[in-house]
Amino acid sequence: MVQSQLEEQGLTCQLFKSRDVNFGDDSIKLLSFHSIKGLEFKVVFIIGLNDAVIPYNSYTDMDDDMQELTERKLLYVGMTRASECLYMSSCAKPSMSPSS
């Protein structure tokens, strides 16, 4: 969905499902939190910070505290991949307030 919307705007982007990222070209890289561990980018956009998206509702077998801890760890991984600039957005009410 994000990839097609970016391409409609004339932006070149690549969807990666593993750590096999091609850094040789000047395109937008679309990656999951899991696939970017250990990588670094000048600019990172984390989009869709909304309930049921981030945090992601797939951890149903965990208790609430463990689920929240896992979600926070993944978000931390995403946030710390940016070496120069980090953008975070939501399209509705954010899932957590900054004070929590």
PDB file of C-alpha atoms in Angstrom:
ATOM      1  CA  MET A   1       0.000   0.000   0.000  1.00  0.00           C
ATOM      2  CA  VAL A   2       2.685   2.524   0.977  1.00  0.00           C
ATOM      3  CA  GLN A   3       4.878   1.407  -1.907  1.00  0.00           C
ATOM      4  CA  SER A   4       2.162   1.942  -4.522  1.00  0.00           C
ATOM      5  CA  GLN A   5       1.256   5.359  -3.107  1.00  0.00           C
ATOM      6  CA  LEU A   6       4.888   6.499  -3.206  1.00  0.00           C
ATOM      7  CA  GLU A   7       5.343   5.203  -6.748  1.00  0.00           C
ATOM      8  CA  GLU A   8       2.187   7.038  -7.868  1.00  0.00           C
ATOM      9  CA  GLN A   9       3.973  10.215  -6.760  1.00  0.00           C
ATOM     10  CA  GLY A  10       6.956   9.345  -8.958  1.00  0.00           C
ATOM     11  CA  LEU A  11       9.185   8.183  -6.098  1.00  0.00           C
ATOM     12  CA  THR A  12      11.323   5.091  -6.609  1.00  0.00           C
ATOM     13  CA  CYS A  13      11.020   2.678  -3.700  1.00  0.00           C
ATOM     14  CA  GLN A  14      11.957  -0.879  -2.871  1.00  0.00           C
ATOM     15  CA  LEU A  15      10.234  -3.257  -0.464  1.00  0.00           C
ATOM     16  CA  PHE A  16      12.623  -5.500   1.463  1.00  0.00           C
ATOM     17  CA  LYS A  17      11.471  -8.457   3.516  1.00  0.00           C
ATOM     18  CA  SER A  18      14.951  -9.395   4.671  1.00  0.00           C
ATOM     19  CA  ARG A  19      18.196  -7.639   5.519  1.00  0.00           C
ATOM     20  CA  ASP A  20      19.272  -7.790   1.864  1.00  0.00           C
ATOM     21  CA  VAL A  21      19.091  -4.015   1.378  1.00  0.00           C
ATOM     22  CA  ASN A  22      20.691  -2.475  -1.703  1.00  0.00           C
ATOM     23  CA  PHE A  23      22.346   0.750  -0.562  1.00  0.00           C
ATOM     24  CA  GLY A  24      23.849   1.443  -3.992  1.00  0.00           C
ATOM     25  CA  ASP A  25      20.849   3.289  -5.385  1.00  0.00           C
ATOM     26  CA  ASP A  26      19.021   6.424  -4.336  1.00  0.00           C
ATOM     27  CA  SER A  27      15.590   5.009  -3.585  1.00  0.00           C
ATOM     28  CA  ILE A  28      13.220   4.810  -0.656  1.00  0.00           C
ATOM     29  CA  LYS A  29      13.644   1.576   1.306  1.00  0.00           C
ATOM     30  CA  LEU A  30      10.540   0.041   2.918  1.00  0.00           C
ATOM     31  CA  LEU A  31      11.515  -2.301   5.752  1.00  0.00           C
ATOM     32  CA  SER A  32      10.044  -3.866   8.872  1.00  0.00           C
ATOM     33  CA  PHE A  33      11.372  -3.183  12.366  1.00  0.00           C
ATOM     34  CA  HIS A  34      12.654  -6.762  12.499  1.00  0.00           C
ATOM     35  CA  SER A  35      14.665  -6.434   9.295  1.00  0.00           C
ATOM     36  CA  ILE A  36      16.493  -3.211  10.233  1.00  0.00           C
ATOM     37  CA  LYS A  37      18.185  -4.358  13.425  1.00  0.00           C
ATOM     38  CA  GLY A  38      21.851  -3.403  13.191  1.00  0.00           C
ATOM     39  CA  LEU A  39      21.393  -1.142  10.149  1.00  0.00           C
ATOM     40  CA  GLU A  40      21.638   2.652  10.050  1.00  0.00           C
ATOM     41  CA  PHE A  41      20.071   5.239   7.744  1.00  0.00           C
ATOM     42  CA  LYS A  42      20.494   9.014   7.523  1.00  0.00           C
ATOM     43  CA  VAL A  43      16.731   9.550   7.561  1.00  0.00           C
ATOM     44  CA  VAL A  44      14.029   7.266   8.965  1.00  0.00           C
ATOM     45  CA  PHE A  45      10.263   7.682   8.673  1.00  0.00           C
ATOM     46  CA  ILE A  46       8.068   5.637  11.018  1.00  0.00           C
ATOM     47  CA  ILE A  47       4.499   5.954   9.808  1.00  0.00           C
ATOM     48  CA  GLY A  48       1.187   4.699  11.130  1.00  0.00           C
ATOM     49  CA  LEU A  49       1.837   5.054  14.867  1.00  0.00           C
ATOM     50  CA  ASN A  50      -1.725   4.102  15.744  1.00  0.00           C
ATOM     51  CA  ASP A  51      -3.365   1.454  17.920  1.00  0.00           C
ATOM     52  CA  ALA A  52      -3.490  -1.924  16.135  1.00  0.00           C
ATOM     53  CA  VAL A  53      -0.752  -0.777  13.734  1.00  0.00           C
ATOM     54  CA  ILE A  54       2.057   0.263  16.072  1.00  0.00           C
ATOM     55  CA  PRO A  55       1.722  -1.233  18.575  1.00  0.00           C
ATOM     56  CA  TYR A  56       0.962  -4.264  16.423  1.00  0.00           C
ATOM     57  CA  ASN A  57      -1.890  -6.516  17.604  1.00  0.00           C
ATOM     58  CA  SER A  58      -0.293  -9.826  16.591  1.00  0.00           C
ATOM     59  CA  TYR A  59       1.168 -10.634  19.991  1.00  0.00           C
ATOM     60  CA  THR A  60      -2.093 -12.073  21.320  1.00  0.00           C
ATOM     61  CA  ASP A  61      -0.408 -14.989  23.087  1.00  0.00           C
ATOM     62  CA  MET A  62       1.483 -12.591  25.407  1.00  0.00           C
ATOM     63  CA  ASP A  63       0.130 -10.909  28.502  1.00  0.00           C
ATOM     64  CA  ASP A  64      -0.432  -7.150  28.216  1.00  0.00           C
ATOM     65  CA  ASP A  65       2.784  -6.134  29.994  1.00  0.00           C
ATOM     66  CA  MET A  66       4.956  -8.423  27.876  1.00  0.00           C
ATOM     67  CA  GLN A  67       3.182  -7.298  24.694  1.00  0.00           C
ATOM     68  CA  GLU A  68       3.778  -3.638  25.522  1.00  0.00           C
ATOM     69  CA  LEU A  69       7.449  -4.294  26.321  1.00  0.00           C
ATOM     70  CA  THR A  70       7.930  -6.114  22.995  1.00  0.00           C
ATOM     71  CA  GLU A  71       6.233  -3.295  21.086  1.00  0.00           C
ATOM     72  CA  ARG A  72       8.343  -0.648  22.807  1.00  0.00           C
ATOM     73  CA  LYS A  73      11.542  -2.556  22.029  1.00  0.00           C
ATOM     74  CA  LEU A  74      10.632  -2.778  18.341  1.00  0.00           C
ATOM     75  CA  LEU A  75       9.746   0.908  18.213  1.00  0.00           C
ATOM     76  CA  TYR A  76      13.073   1.714  19.900  1.00  0.00           C
ATOM     77  CA  VAL A  77      14.890  -0.314  17.240  1.00  0.00           C
ATOM     78  CA  GLY A  78      13.160   1.686  14.515  1.00  0.00           C
ATOM     79  CA  MET A  79      13.807   5.027  16.179  1.00  0.00           C
ATOM     80  CA  THR A  80      17.506   4.383  16.758  1.00  0.00           C
ATOM     81  CA  ARG A  81      18.226   3.491  13.114  1.00  0.00           C
ATOM     82  CA  ALA A  82      18.251   7.196  12.162  1.00  0.00           C
ATOM     83  CA  SER A  83      21.683   8.828  12.240  1.00  0.00           C
ATOM     84  CA  GLU A  84      20.545  12.345  11.277  1.00  0.00           C
ATOM     85  CA  CYS A  85      16.776  12.721  11.188  1.00  0.00           C
ATOM     86  CA  LEU A  86      13.760  10.786  12.492  1.00  0.00           C
ATOM     87  CA  TYR A  87      10.158  11.467  11.437  1.00  0.00           C
ATOM     88  CA  MET A  88       7.246   9.800  13.210  1.00  0.00           C
ATOM     89  CA  SER A  89       3.612  10.164  12.184  1.00  0.00           C
ATOM     90  CA  SER A  90       0.113   8.973  12.900  1.00  0.00           C
ATOM     91  CA  CYS A  91      -3.030   9.471  10.870  1.00  0.00           C
ATOM     92  CA  ALA A  92      -5.363   9.436  13.834  1.00  0.00           C
ATOM     93  CA  LYS A  93      -5.061   9.709  17.583  1.00  0.00           C
ATOM     94  CA  PRO A  94      -1.574   8.428  18.583  1.00  0.00           C
ATOM     95  CA  SER A  95      -1.551   5.101  20.401  1.00  0.00           C
ATOM     96  CA  MET A  96       0.445   6.411  23.378  1.00  0.00           C
ATOM     97  CA  SER A  97       0.948   9.844  24.844  1.00  0.00           C
ATOM     98  CA  PRO A  98       4.538  11.108  25.161  1.00  0.00           C
ATOM     99  CA  SER A  99       4.232  11.031  28.956  1.00  0.00           C
ATOM    100  CA  SER A 100       3.618   7.260  29.157  1.00  0.00           C
TER     101      SER A 100
END
